[in-house]
Each structure stands twice: as structure tokens, then as C-alpha cells.
């Protein structure tokens, strides 16, 4: 398995994976909108996407968005998305993607990485904890914008 930054040539396969990720979070399927969303992020350099590839097929991805810590005056990264194709789970792709994100955070001299997942996504939570991520409970958000 190879883990690397996504390239323009990956957009077709990546869009399918991204759409499956969105469907997991109970969104309506829309590969075309998924493709457009990813294309804009890549073109505008608004996110960094790592992909896991095996035998010329993308099997997973993670997407990071830049944010900043005012207190430390340093960049941080929001690991907003992580997905591994169902048939490829259990072979270490999620761990490899998390490691790539961690290494990227270190390379960019970031203060930390932050992620959020659904409270009922216990499988993902186990993967994060197994890979050294620490759970915090002091997060507030507003969704009625």
C-alpha cells in the first residue's frame, strides 16, 4: 500500500470514495457534487488530501483543512475526513493515513491535529485511540447558521 498526497489524476476515484464517505454520514449520493467540491479544494489549495493506494486503486483518503491557534500563533490542521473503502478495512490503511497526517503536521511545524467524528462512530473512535489520539469533551459548536 502506498500513501501519498492526492494528485489531479486521482480526482475520479477520489470523488467516488468521498461520496461513499458522505453517504456514511447520511448524505444523499452525488458523485458530481463530490467531485466539484474536491476539485475546488485542490485548485484553491484549501485542503491537503492524502490517499491510500493499492494496485493502482484508491482505497482510502484523509482530508485536512488549515486552521490556526491564536494562543500559540501557529498553524494547526483539522482532520475533517477519513474514509477507507469497506472491502479494504482491516489492512492498516486508516493507520497509514493517520500517520501521513501526523507526519505532515510535524513537517509544517503545526501545533496540533484536531479531528471530530460522530458520537456513534465507535469503530473509528477505536482506530483513533489505538493510534494515539486523545479524546476531549470540552467542544461547543453551533449548527443553526
Short mmCIF file of N, CA, C and O in Angstrom, two decimals:
data_model
loop_
_atom_site.label_atom_id
_atom_site.label_comp_id
_atom_site.label_asym_id
_atom_site.label_seq_id
_atom_site.Cartn_x
_atom_site.Cartn_y
_atom_site.Cartn_z
N UNK A 1 0.84 -1.18 0.00
CA UNK A 1 0.00 0.00 0.00
C UNK A 1 0.89 1.24 0.00
O UNK A 1 1.87 1.32 0.73
N UNK A 2 0.50 2.20 -0.81
CA UNK A 2 1.22 3.47 -0.91
C UNK A 2 0.31 4.58 -0.39
O UNK A 2 -0.87 4.64 -0.75
N UNK A 3 0.84 5.44 0.47
CA UNK A 3 0.10 6.61 0.95
C UNK A 3 0.86 7.83 0.47
O UNK A 3 2.06 7.94 0.67
N UNK A 4 0.13 8.74 -0.16
CA UNK A 4 0.74 9.93 -0.75
C UNK A 4 -0.29 11.04 -0.86
O UNK A 4 -1.49 10.80 -0.67
N UNK A 5 0.19 12.25 -1.17
CA UNK A 5 -0.73 13.35 -1.40
C UNK A 5 -1.51 13.09 -2.69
O UNK A 5 -0.96 12.57 -3.66
N UNK A 6 -2.77 13.47 -2.67
CA UNK A 6 -3.62 13.30 -3.85
C UNK A 6 -3.14 14.21 -4.97
O UNK A 6 -2.63 15.31 -4.73
N UNK A 7 -3.32 13.74 -6.18
CA UNK A 7 -2.97 14.49 -7.38
C UNK A 7 -4.23 14.69 -8.22
O UNK A 7 -5.25 14.01 -8.01
N UNK A 8 -4.14 15.60 -9.16
CA UNK A 8 -5.26 15.89 -10.05
C UNK A 8 -5.79 14.62 -10.72
O UNK A 8 -6.99 14.43 -10.86
N UNK A 9 -4.88 13.72 -11.10
CA UNK A 9 -5.27 12.48 -11.77
C UNK A 9 -6.11 11.55 -10.88
O UNK A 9 -6.76 10.64 -11.36
N UNK A 10 -6.10 11.79 -9.57
CA UNK A 10 -6.84 10.95 -8.63
C UNK A 10 -8.30 11.36 -8.48
O UNK A 10 -9.08 10.67 -7.82
N UNK A 11 -8.68 12.47 -9.07
CA UNK A 11 -9.99 13.08 -8.79
C UNK A 11 -11.17 12.14 -9.05
O UNK A 11 -12.11 12.11 -8.25
N UNK A 12 -11.14 11.37 -10.11
CA UNK A 12 -12.27 10.47 -10.42
C UNK A 12 -12.46 9.44 -9.31
O UNK A 12 -13.56 9.31 -8.75
N UNK A 13 -11.40 8.69 -8.99
CA UNK A 13 -11.51 7.67 -7.95
C UNK A 13 -11.78 8.29 -6.59
O UNK A 13 -12.56 7.76 -5.79
N UNK A 14 -11.11 9.40 -6.32
CA UNK A 14 -11.27 10.08 -5.03
C UNK A 14 -12.70 10.56 -4.83
O UNK A 14 -13.25 10.46 -3.73
N UNK A 15 -13.32 11.04 -5.88
CA UNK A 15 -14.70 11.52 -5.80
C UNK A 15 -15.66 10.41 -5.40
O UNK A 15 -16.60 10.62 -4.63
N UNK A 16 -15.43 9.22 -5.92
CA UNK A 16 -16.27 8.07 -5.57
C UNK A 16 -16.11 7.73 -4.09
O UNK A 16 -17.10 7.52 -3.37
N UNK A 17 -14.86 7.70 -3.61
CA UNK A 17 -14.62 7.43 -2.18
C UNK A 17 -15.24 8.52 -1.31
O UNK A 17 -15.86 8.22 -0.28
N UNK A 18 -15.06 9.77 -1.71
CA UNK A 18 -15.60 10.89 -0.95
C UNK A 18 -17.12 10.81 -0.88
O UNK A 18 -17.72 11.09 0.16
N UNK A 19 -17.74 10.42 -1.99
CA UNK A 19 -19.20 10.28 -2.00
C UNK A 19 -19.65 9.17 -1.05
O UNK A 19 -20.63 9.31 -0.32
N UNK A 20 -18.91 8.06 -1.02
CA UNK A 20 -19.24 6.97 -0.09
C UNK A 20 -19.09 7.44 1.36
O UNK A 20 -19.89 7.07 2.23
N UNK A 21 -18.08 8.24 1.61
CA UNK A 21 -17.88 8.83 2.95
C UNK A 21 -19.08 9.68 3.33
O UNK A 21 -19.60 9.58 4.43
N UNK A 22 -19.54 10.52 2.42
CA UNK A 22 -20.70 11.38 2.68
C UNK A 22 -21.95 10.55 2.91
O UNK A 22 -22.77 10.86 3.78
N UNK A 23 -22.12 9.48 2.14
CA UNK A 23 -23.28 8.59 2.31
C UNK A 23 -23.24 7.96 3.70
O UNK A 23 -24.28 7.82 4.35
N UNK A 24 -22.06 7.59 4.16
CA UNK A 24 -21.92 7.03 5.52
C UNK A 24 -22.49 8.00 6.55
O UNK A 24 -23.09 7.58 7.54
N UNK A 25 -22.31 9.30 6.30
CA UNK A 25 -22.84 10.33 7.21
C UNK A 25 -24.23 10.80 6.78
O UNK A 25 -24.62 11.93 7.03
N UNK A 26 -24.97 9.89 6.12
CA UNK A 26 -26.39 10.07 5.80
C UNK A 26 -26.69 11.24 4.86
O UNK A 26 -27.73 11.89 4.96
N UNK A 27 -25.78 11.49 3.94
CA UNK A 27 -25.99 12.50 2.90
C UNK A 27 -26.44 11.80 1.62
O UNK A 27 -26.12 10.63 1.40
N UNK A 28 -27.16 12.50 0.80
CA UNK A 28 -27.61 11.94 -0.47
C UNK A 28 -26.43 11.73 -1.41
O UNK A 28 -25.55 12.59 -1.48
N UNK A 29 -26.44 10.63 -2.13
CA UNK A 29 -25.35 10.38 -3.08
C UNK A 29 -25.30 11.46 -4.16
O UNK A 29 -26.34 11.88 -4.66
N UNK A 30 -24.11 11.91 -4.49
CA UNK A 30 -23.93 12.89 -5.56
C UNK A 30 -22.46 12.96 -5.91
O UNK A 30 -21.72 13.82 -5.43
N UNK A 31 -22.02 12.05 -6.77
CA UNK A 31 -20.61 11.97 -7.15
C UNK A 31 -20.18 13.25 -7.86
O UNK A 31 -19.05 13.72 -7.65
N UNK A 32 -21.06 13.82 -8.66
CA UNK A 32 -20.68 15.04 -9.39
C UNK A 32 -20.41 16.20 -8.43
O UNK A 32 -19.42 16.92 -8.60
N UNK A 33 -21.26 16.40 -7.44
CA UNK A 33 -21.02 17.45 -6.45
C UNK A 33 -19.79 17.14 -5.62
O UNK A 33 -19.03 18.04 -5.26
N UNK A 34 -19.58 15.88 -5.30
CA UNK A 34 -18.39 15.47 -4.56
C UNK A 34 -17.14 15.83 -5.35
O UNK A 34 -16.18 16.38 -4.80
N UNK A 35 -17.17 15.52 -6.63
CA UNK A 35 -16.03 15.82 -7.50
C UNK A 35 -15.77 17.33 -7.55
O UNK A 35 -14.63 17.78 -7.43
N UNK A 36 -16.82 18.11 -7.71
CA UNK A 36 -16.68 19.56 -7.79
C UNK A 36 -16.12 20.12 -6.48
O UNK A 36 -15.23 20.97 -6.49
N UNK A 37 -16.62 19.61 -5.35
CA UNK A 37 -16.13 20.05 -4.05
C UNK A 37 -14.64 19.80 -3.92
O UNK A 37 -13.87 20.69 -3.55
N UNK A 38 -14.22 18.57 -4.21
CA UNK A 38 -12.80 18.22 -4.10
C UNK A 38 -11.94 19.00 -5.09
O UNK A 38 -10.85 19.44 -4.75
N UNK A 39 -12.44 19.15 -6.31
CA UNK A 39 -11.70 19.88 -7.33
C UNK A 39 -11.43 21.31 -6.88
O UNK A 39 -10.31 21.83 -7.03
N UNK A 40 -12.44 21.96 -6.28
CA UNK A 40 -12.27 23.33 -5.78
C UNK A 40 -11.26 23.37 -4.64
O UNK A 40 -10.43 24.28 -4.58
N UNK A 41 -11.34 22.44 -3.71
CA UNK A 41 -10.40 22.43 -2.60
C UNK A 41 -8.97 22.29 -3.12
O UNK A 41 -8.05 22.94 -2.65
N UNK A 42 -8.79 21.39 -4.07
CA UNK A 42 -7.44 21.14 -4.60
C UNK A 42 -6.95 22.35 -5.40
O UNK A 42 -5.81 22.79 -5.21
N UNK A 43 -7.79 22.89 -6.26
CA UNK A 43 -7.39 24.02 -7.11
C UNK A 43 -7.04 25.24 -6.26
O UNK A 43 -6.06 25.93 -6.52
N UNK A 44 -7.84 25.51 -5.24
CA UNK A 44 -7.63 26.67 -4.38
C UNK A 44 -6.62 26.42 -3.27
O UNK A 44 -6.37 27.30 -2.45
N UNK A 45 -6.13 25.18 -3.19
CA UNK A 45 -5.21 24.77 -2.12
C UNK A 45 -5.80 25.05 -0.73
O UNK A 45 -5.13 25.53 0.17
N UNK A 46 -7.09 24.72 -0.61
CA UNK A 46 -7.80 24.94 0.65
C UNK A 46 -7.77 23.73 1.56
O UNK A 46 -8.26 23.79 2.69
N UNK A 47 -7.25 22.64 1.07
CA UNK A 47 -7.09 21.45 1.91
C UNK A 47 -5.92 20.64 1.39
O UNK A 47 -5.41 20.88 0.30
N UNK A 48 -5.51 19.68 2.21
CA UNK A 48 -4.48 18.72 1.82
C UNK A 48 -5.12 17.35 1.94
O UNK A 48 -5.72 17.02 2.97
N UNK A 49 -5.02 16.59 0.88
CA UNK A 49 -5.65 15.27 0.84
C UNK A 49 -4.57 14.21 0.65
O UNK A 49 -3.74 14.32 -0.26
N UNK A 50 -4.59 13.22 1.50
CA UNK A 50 -3.73 12.05 1.35
C UNK A 50 -4.59 10.88 0.92
O UNK A 50 -5.73 10.74 1.38
N UNK A 51 -4.04 10.05 0.04
CA UNK A 51 -4.76 8.87 -0.42
C UNK A 51 -3.94 7.63 -0.13
O UNK A 51 -2.71 7.67 -0.10
N UNK A 52 -4.66 6.55 0.12
CA UNK A 52 -4.04 5.22 0.24
C UNK A 52 -4.36 4.49 -1.06
O UNK A 52 -5.52 4.45 -1.49
N UNK A 53 -3.33 3.94 -1.67
CA UNK A 53 -3.49 3.29 -2.97
C UNK A 53 -2.90 1.89 -2.91
O UNK A 53 -1.84 1.67 -2.34
N UNK A 54 -3.64 0.97 -3.51
CA UNK A 54 -3.16 -0.41 -3.59
C UNK A 54 -3.50 -0.94 -4.97
O UNK A 54 -4.65 -0.87 -5.40
N UNK A 55 -2.49 -1.41 -5.67
CA UNK A 55 -2.66 -1.95 -7.03
C UNK A 55 -3.38 -0.95 -7.95
O UNK A 55 -4.36 -1.30 -8.62
N UNK A 56 -2.92 0.29 -7.94
CA UNK A 56 -3.46 1.37 -8.78
C UNK A 56 -4.91 1.72 -8.48
O UNK A 56 -5.59 2.33 -9.31
N UNK A 57 -5.41 1.33 -7.31
CA UNK A 57 -6.77 1.68 -6.91
C UNK A 57 -6.71 2.44 -5.59
O UNK A 57 -6.04 2.01 -4.64
N UNK A 58 -7.41 3.56 -5.54
CA UNK A 58 -7.51 4.30 -4.28
C UNK A 58 -8.45 3.54 -3.36
O UNK A 58 -9.56 3.19 -3.74
N UNK A 59 -7.98 3.29 -2.14
CA UNK A 59 -8.78 2.53 -1.19
C UNK A 59 -9.19 3.37 0.02
O UNK A 59 -10.02 2.94 0.81
N UNK A 60 -8.60 4.56 0.16
CA UNK A 60 -8.95 5.41 1.29
C UNK A 60 -8.34 6.79 1.13
O UNK A 60 -7.50 7.01 0.26
N UNK A 61 -8.81 7.70 1.97
CA UNK A 61 -8.29 9.06 1.93
C UNK A 61 -8.48 9.74 3.28
O UNK A 61 -9.30 9.30 4.10
N UNK A 62 -7.74 10.80 3.50
CA UNK A 62 -7.98 11.71 4.60
C UNK A 62 -7.80 13.12 4.06
O UNK A 62 -6.97 13.35 3.18
N UNK A 63 -8.60 14.04 4.57
CA UNK A 63 -8.54 15.43 4.13
C UNK A 63 -8.33 16.33 5.33
O UNK A 63 -9.05 16.23 6.33
N UNK A 64 -7.33 17.20 5.22
CA UNK A 64 -7.00 18.14 6.30
C UNK A 64 -7.24 19.57 5.83
O UNK A 64 -6.91 19.92 4.70
N UNK A 65 -7.79 20.37 6.74
CA UNK A 65 -8.02 21.78 6.47
C UNK A 65 -7.19 22.61 7.43
O UNK A 65 -7.11 22.29 8.62
N UNK A 66 -6.56 23.68 6.94
CA UNK A 66 -5.76 24.51 7.84
C UNK A 66 -6.62 25.38 8.75
O UNK A 66 -7.64 25.93 8.32
N UNK A 67 -6.24 25.44 10.00
CA UNK A 67 -6.81 26.37 10.97
C UNK A 67 -5.63 26.92 11.76
O UNK A 67 -4.48 26.52 11.52
N UNK A 68 -5.88 27.82 12.68
CA UNK A 68 -4.78 28.44 13.40
C UNK A 68 -5.07 28.52 14.88
O UNK A 68 -6.22 28.67 15.29
N UNK A 69 -4.02 28.43 15.67
CA UNK A 69 -4.11 28.62 17.11
C UNK A 69 -3.64 30.04 17.41
O UNK A 69 -2.45 30.36 17.21
N UNK A 70 -4.54 30.88 17.88
CA UNK A 70 -4.18 32.26 18.22
C UNK A 70 -3.21 32.31 19.39
O UNK A 70 -2.28 33.10 19.41
N UNK A 71 -3.43 31.45 20.38
CA UNK A 71 -2.61 31.48 21.58
C UNK A 71 -1.16 31.13 21.25
O UNK A 71 -0.23 31.82 21.66
N UNK A 72 -0.96 30.06 20.49
CA UNK A 72 0.41 29.66 20.15
C UNK A 72 0.92 30.37 18.89
O UNK A 72 2.10 30.28 18.58
N UNK A 73 0.02 31.03 18.19
CA UNK A 73 0.35 31.70 16.93
C UNK A 73 0.99 30.74 15.94
O UNK A 73 1.96 31.03 15.28
N UNK A 74 0.38 29.55 15.85
CA UNK A 74 0.87 28.51 14.95
C UNK A 74 -0.29 27.92 14.16
O UNK A 74 -1.44 27.96 14.58
N UNK A 75 0.07 27.36 13.02
CA UNK A 75 -0.91 26.62 12.21
C UNK A 75 -1.27 25.33 12.94
O UNK A 75 -0.47 24.73 13.63
N UNK A 76 -2.51 24.93 12.75
CA UNK A 76 -2.97 23.62 13.18
C UNK A 76 -3.73 23.03 11.99
O UNK A 76 -3.98 23.71 11.01
N UNK A 77 -4.07 21.77 12.07
CA UNK A 77 -4.81 21.13 10.98
C UNK A 77 -6.03 20.42 11.54
O UNK A 77 -5.95 19.74 12.55
N UNK A 78 -7.14 20.59 10.85
CA UNK A 78 -8.38 19.88 11.16
C UNK A 78 -8.45 18.67 10.23
O UNK A 78 -8.55 18.83 9.00
N UNK A 79 -8.33 17.49 10.80
CA UNK A 79 -8.50 16.27 10.03
C UNK A 79 -10.01 16.07 9.95
O UNK A 79 -10.63 15.55 10.86
N UNK A 80 -10.58 16.56 8.87
CA UNK A 80 -12.03 16.62 8.75
C UNK A 80 -12.63 15.31 8.23
O UNK A 80 -13.75 14.97 8.57
N UNK A 81 -11.88 14.60 7.40
CA UNK A 81 -12.43 13.42 6.75
C UNK A 81 -11.41 12.28 6.76
O UNK A 81 -10.22 12.51 6.50
N UNK A 82 -11.89 11.10 7.02
CA UNK A 82 -11.07 9.89 6.90
C UNK A 82 -12.02 8.78 6.47
O UNK A 82 -13.06 8.56 7.10
N UNK A 83 -11.65 8.10 5.40
CA UNK A 83 -12.51 7.02 4.89
C UNK A 83 -11.65 5.95 4.24
O UNK A 83 -10.70 6.26 3.51
N UNK A 84 -12.01 4.70 4.51
CA UNK A 84 -11.40 3.56 3.85
C UNK A 84 -12.53 2.70 3.29
O UNK A 84 -13.51 2.42 3.98
N UNK A 85 -12.39 2.34 2.02
CA UNK A 85 -13.38 1.50 1.36
C UNK A 85 -13.67 0.26 2.21
O UNK A 85 -12.75 -0.33 2.77
N UNK A 86 -14.92 -0.13 2.27
CA UNK A 86 -15.33 -1.25 3.14
C UNK A 86 -14.50 -2.51 2.90
O UNK A 86 -14.08 -3.16 3.85
N UNK A 87 -14.27 -2.85 1.66
CA UNK A 87 -13.55 -4.10 1.38
C UNK A 87 -12.06 -4.02 1.70
O UNK A 87 -11.37 -5.05 1.70
N UNK A 88 -11.56 -2.82 1.99
CA UNK A 88 -10.14 -2.64 2.29
C UNK A 88 -9.87 -2.38 3.77
O UNK A 88 -8.73 -2.13 4.15
N UNK A 89 -10.89 -2.47 4.57
CA UNK A 89 -10.70 -2.21 6.00
C UNK A 89 -9.99 -3.39 6.67
O UNK A 89 -10.11 -4.53 6.25
N UNK A 90 -9.22 -3.05 7.70
CA UNK A 90 -8.52 -4.08 8.45
C UNK A 90 -7.12 -4.39 7.95
O UNK A 90 -6.46 -5.27 8.50
N UNK A 91 -6.65 -3.67 6.93
CA UNK A 91 -5.30 -3.93 6.42
C UNK A 91 -4.32 -2.81 6.79
O UNK A 91 -3.19 -2.80 6.32
N UNK A 92 -4.78 -1.87 7.61
CA UNK A 92 -3.90 -0.82 8.09
C UNK A 92 -3.95 0.49 7.31
O UNK A 92 -3.13 1.38 7.54
N UNK A 93 -4.90 0.63 6.40
CA UNK A 93 -4.98 1.86 5.59
C UNK A 93 -5.30 3.07 6.46
O UNK A 93 -4.70 4.14 6.28
N UNK A 94 -6.23 2.93 7.39
CA UNK A 94 -6.58 4.08 8.26
C UNK A 94 -5.37 4.50 9.08
O UNK A 94 -5.08 5.70 9.19
N UNK A 95 -4.65 3.55 9.63
CA UNK A 95 -3.45 3.87 10.41
C UNK A 95 -2.41 4.55 9.53
O UNK A 95 -1.79 5.55 9.94
N UNK A 96 -2.23 4.07 8.32
CA UNK A 96 -1.26 4.67 7.41
C UNK A 96 -1.66 6.11 7.06
O UNK A 96 -0.81 7.00 7.00
N UNK A 97 -2.94 6.35 6.85
CA UNK A 97 -3.41 7.70 6.55
C UNK A 97 -3.25 8.62 7.76
O UNK A 97 -2.84 9.78 7.63
N UNK A 98 -3.55 8.11 8.96
CA UNK A 98 -3.36 8.91 10.17
C UNK A 98 -1.88 9.23 10.38
O UNK A 98 -1.54 10.35 10.80
N UNK A 99 -1.01 8.28 10.09
CA UNK A 99 0.43 8.54 10.21
C UNK A 99 0.89 9.59 9.21
O UNK A 99 1.72 10.45 9.54
N UNK A 100 0.36 9.54 7.99
CA UNK A 100 0.72 10.54 6.98
C UNK A 100 0.27 11.93 7.45
O UNK A 100 1.01 12.91 7.30
N UNK A 101 -0.91 12.01 8.04
CA UNK A 101 -1.41 13.29 8.55
C UNK A 101 -0.51 13.79 9.68
O UNK A 101 -0.17 14.98 9.74
N UNK A 102 -0.13 12.89 10.58
CA UNK A 102 0.74 13.28 11.69
C UNK A 102 2.10 13.77 11.19
O UNK A 102 2.61 14.79 11.64
N UNK A 103 2.67 13.04 10.26
CA UNK A 103 3.96 13.45 9.68
C UNK A 103 3.84 14.80 8.98
O UNK A 103 4.73 15.64 9.11
N UNK A 104 2.75 15.02 8.27
CA UNK A 104 2.53 16.29 7.59
C UNK A 104 2.41 17.42 8.61
O UNK A 104 2.96 18.51 8.43
N UNK A 105 1.70 17.17 9.71
CA UNK A 105 1.59 18.16 10.77
C UNK A 105 2.96 18.54 11.32
O UNK A 105 3.26 19.71 11.53
N UNK A 106 3.80 17.55 11.52
CA UNK A 106 5.15 17.81 12.02
C UNK A 106 5.98 18.57 10.98
O UNK A 106 6.67 19.53 11.32
N UNK A 107 5.88 18.17 9.72
CA UNK A 107 6.62 18.85 8.65
C UNK A 107 6.23 20.31 8.51
O UNK A 107 7.06 21.14 8.12
N UNK A 108 4.98 20.63 8.79
CA UNK A 108 4.51 22.01 8.64
C UNK A 108 4.58 22.78 9.96
O UNK A 108 3.99 23.84 10.09
N UNK A 109 5.30 22.21 10.93
CA UNK A 109 5.53 22.86 12.22
C UNK A 109 4.21 23.28 12.90
O UNK A 109 4.08 24.39 13.40
N UNK A 110 3.26 22.38 12.87
CA UNK A 110 1.94 22.67 13.42
C UNK A 110 1.88 22.44 14.91
O UNK A 110 2.64 21.64 15.46
N UNK A 111 0.97 23.13 15.55
CA UNK A 111 0.78 22.99 16.99
C UNK A 111 0.13 21.65 17.31
O UNK A 111 0.51 20.96 18.25
N UNK A 112 -0.90 21.29 16.54
CA UNK A 112 -1.61 20.03 16.78
C UNK A 112 -2.46 19.66 15.58
O UNK A 112 -2.64 20.45 14.66
N UNK A 113 -3.01 18.45 15.63
CA UNK A 113 -4.04 18.00 14.71
C UNK A 113 -5.31 17.82 15.53
O UNK A 113 -5.26 17.40 16.68
N UNK A 114 -6.41 18.14 14.92
CA UNK A 114 -7.72 18.05 15.57
C UNK A 114 -8.63 17.24 14.67
O UNK A 114 -8.59 17.38 13.45
N UNK A 115 -9.45 16.39 15.25
CA UNK A 115 -10.46 15.69 14.46
C UNK A 115 -11.73 15.55 15.27
O UNK A 115 -11.72 15.64 16.50
N UNK A 116 -12.81 15.34 14.55
CA UNK A 116 -14.11 15.13 15.17
C UNK A 116 -14.81 14.03 14.39
O UNK A 116 -14.70 13.96 13.16
N UNK A 117 -15.50 13.17 15.10
CA UNK A 117 -16.28 12.13 14.44
C UNK A 117 -17.62 12.01 15.16
O UNK A 117 -17.80 12.54 16.26
N UNK A 118 -18.53 11.33 14.53
CA UNK A 118 -19.86 11.14 15.13
C UNK A 118 -19.74 10.37 16.44
O UNK A 118 -18.91 9.46 16.57
N UNK A 119 -20.57 10.73 17.40
CA UNK A 119 -20.53 10.09 18.71
C UNK A 119 -20.79 8.59 18.62
O UNK A 119 -20.27 7.82 19.43
N UNK A 120 -21.56 8.16 17.63
CA UNK A 120 -21.88 6.74 17.50
C UNK A 120 -20.92 5.99 16.56
O UNK A 120 -21.10 4.81 16.31
N UNK A 121 -19.89 6.66 16.06
CA UNK A 121 -18.92 6.01 15.18
C UNK A 121 -17.83 5.36 16.03
O UNK A 121 -16.67 5.77 16.03
N UNK A 122 -18.22 4.33 16.75
CA UNK A 122 -17.32 3.68 17.71
C UNK A 122 -16.15 2.99 17.04
O UNK A 122 -15.05 2.95 17.60
N UNK A 123 -16.35 2.46 15.84
CA UNK A 123 -15.27 1.79 15.13
C UNK A 123 -14.14 2.78 14.85
O UNK A 123 -12.97 2.50 15.11
N UNK A 124 -14.48 3.96 14.33
CA UNK A 124 -13.47 4.98 14.04
C UNK A 124 -12.81 5.45 15.34
O UNK A 124 -11.59 5.63 15.38
N UNK A 125 -13.61 5.62 16.39
CA UNK A 125 -13.05 6.09 17.65
C UNK A 125 -11.99 5.12 18.17
O UNK A 125 -10.96 5.55 18.70
N UNK A 126 -12.23 3.83 18.02
CA UNK A 126 -11.23 2.84 18.45
C UNK A 126 -9.94 2.97 17.64
O UNK A 126 -8.85 2.85 18.19
N UNK A 127 -10.08 3.21 16.34
CA UNK A 127 -8.90 3.38 15.48
C UNK A 127 -8.11 4.61 15.93
O UNK A 127 -6.89 4.57 16.04
N UNK A 128 -8.81 5.72 16.19
CA UNK A 128 -8.13 6.95 16.60
C UNK A 128 -7.40 6.74 17.92
O UNK A 128 -6.23 7.11 18.07
N UNK A 129 -8.08 6.15 18.90
CA UNK A 129 -7.46 5.92 20.20
C UNK A 129 -6.26 4.97 20.09
O UNK A 129 -5.23 5.20 20.71
N UNK A 130 -6.40 3.93 19.28
CA UNK A 130 -5.31 2.98 19.07
C UNK A 130 -4.08 3.68 18.48
O UNK A 130 -2.95 3.26 18.71
N UNK A 131 -4.32 4.75 17.72
CA UNK A 131 -3.23 5.47 17.06
C UNK A 131 -2.77 6.70 17.82
O UNK A 131 -2.11 7.57 17.26
N UNK A 132 -3.12 6.79 19.11
CA UNK A 132 -2.57 7.83 19.97
C UNK A 132 -3.37 9.13 20.04
O UNK A 132 -2.89 10.10 20.64
N UNK A 133 -4.54 9.17 19.45
CA UNK A 133 -5.37 10.37 19.53
C UNK A 133 -6.03 10.42 20.90
O UNK A 133 -6.42 9.39 21.45
N UNK A 134 -6.16 11.61 21.45
CA UNK A 134 -6.70 11.81 22.80
C UNK A 134 -8.08 12.44 22.70
O UNK A 134 -8.27 13.45 22.02
N UNK A 135 -9.02 11.87 23.44
CA UNK A 135 -10.40 12.37 23.43
C UNK A 135 -10.53 13.56 24.38
O UNK A 135 -10.05 13.52 25.51
N UNK A 136 -11.19 14.61 23.90
CA UNK A 136 -11.53 15.79 24.72
C UNK A 136 -13.05 15.93 24.71
O UNK A 136 -13.70 15.52 23.77
N UNK A 137 -13.58 16.56 25.73
CA UNK A 137 -15.04 16.69 25.78
C UNK A 137 -15.50 18.14 25.95
O UNK A 137 -16.67 18.38 26.21
N UNK A 138 -14.62 19.09 25.77
CA UNK A 138 -14.98 20.49 26.02
C UNK A 138 -15.23 21.27 24.73
O UNK A 138 -14.86 22.42 24.61
N UNK A 139 -15.88 20.65 23.77
CA UNK A 139 -16.13 21.29 22.49
C UNK A 139 -17.58 21.76 22.43
O UNK A 139 -18.50 21.04 22.78
N UNK A 140 -17.75 22.99 21.98
CA UNK A 140 -19.07 23.55 21.74
C UNK A 140 -19.16 23.91 20.27
O UNK A 140 -18.15 24.29 19.66
N UNK A 141 -20.33 23.77 19.69
CA UNK A 141 -20.50 24.20 18.29
C UNK A 141 -21.91 24.69 18.10
O UNK A 141 -22.80 24.45 18.89
N UNK A 142 -22.09 25.43 17.02
CA UNK A 142 -23.40 25.98 16.68
C UNK A 142 -23.72 25.54 15.27
O UNK A 142 -22.98 25.81 14.34
N UNK A 143 -24.83 24.84 15.10
CA UNK A 143 -25.18 24.28 13.80
C UNK A 143 -26.37 24.98 13.14
O UNK A 143 -26.76 24.63 12.05
N UNK A 144 -26.95 25.95 13.80
CA UNK A 144 -28.17 26.59 13.25
C UNK A 144 -27.86 27.88 12.49
O UNK A 144 -28.55 28.87 12.63
N UNK A 145 -26.84 27.86 11.65
CA UNK A 145 -26.43 29.04 10.90
C UNK A 145 -27.26 29.23 9.66
O UNK A 145 -27.72 28.34 9.06
#
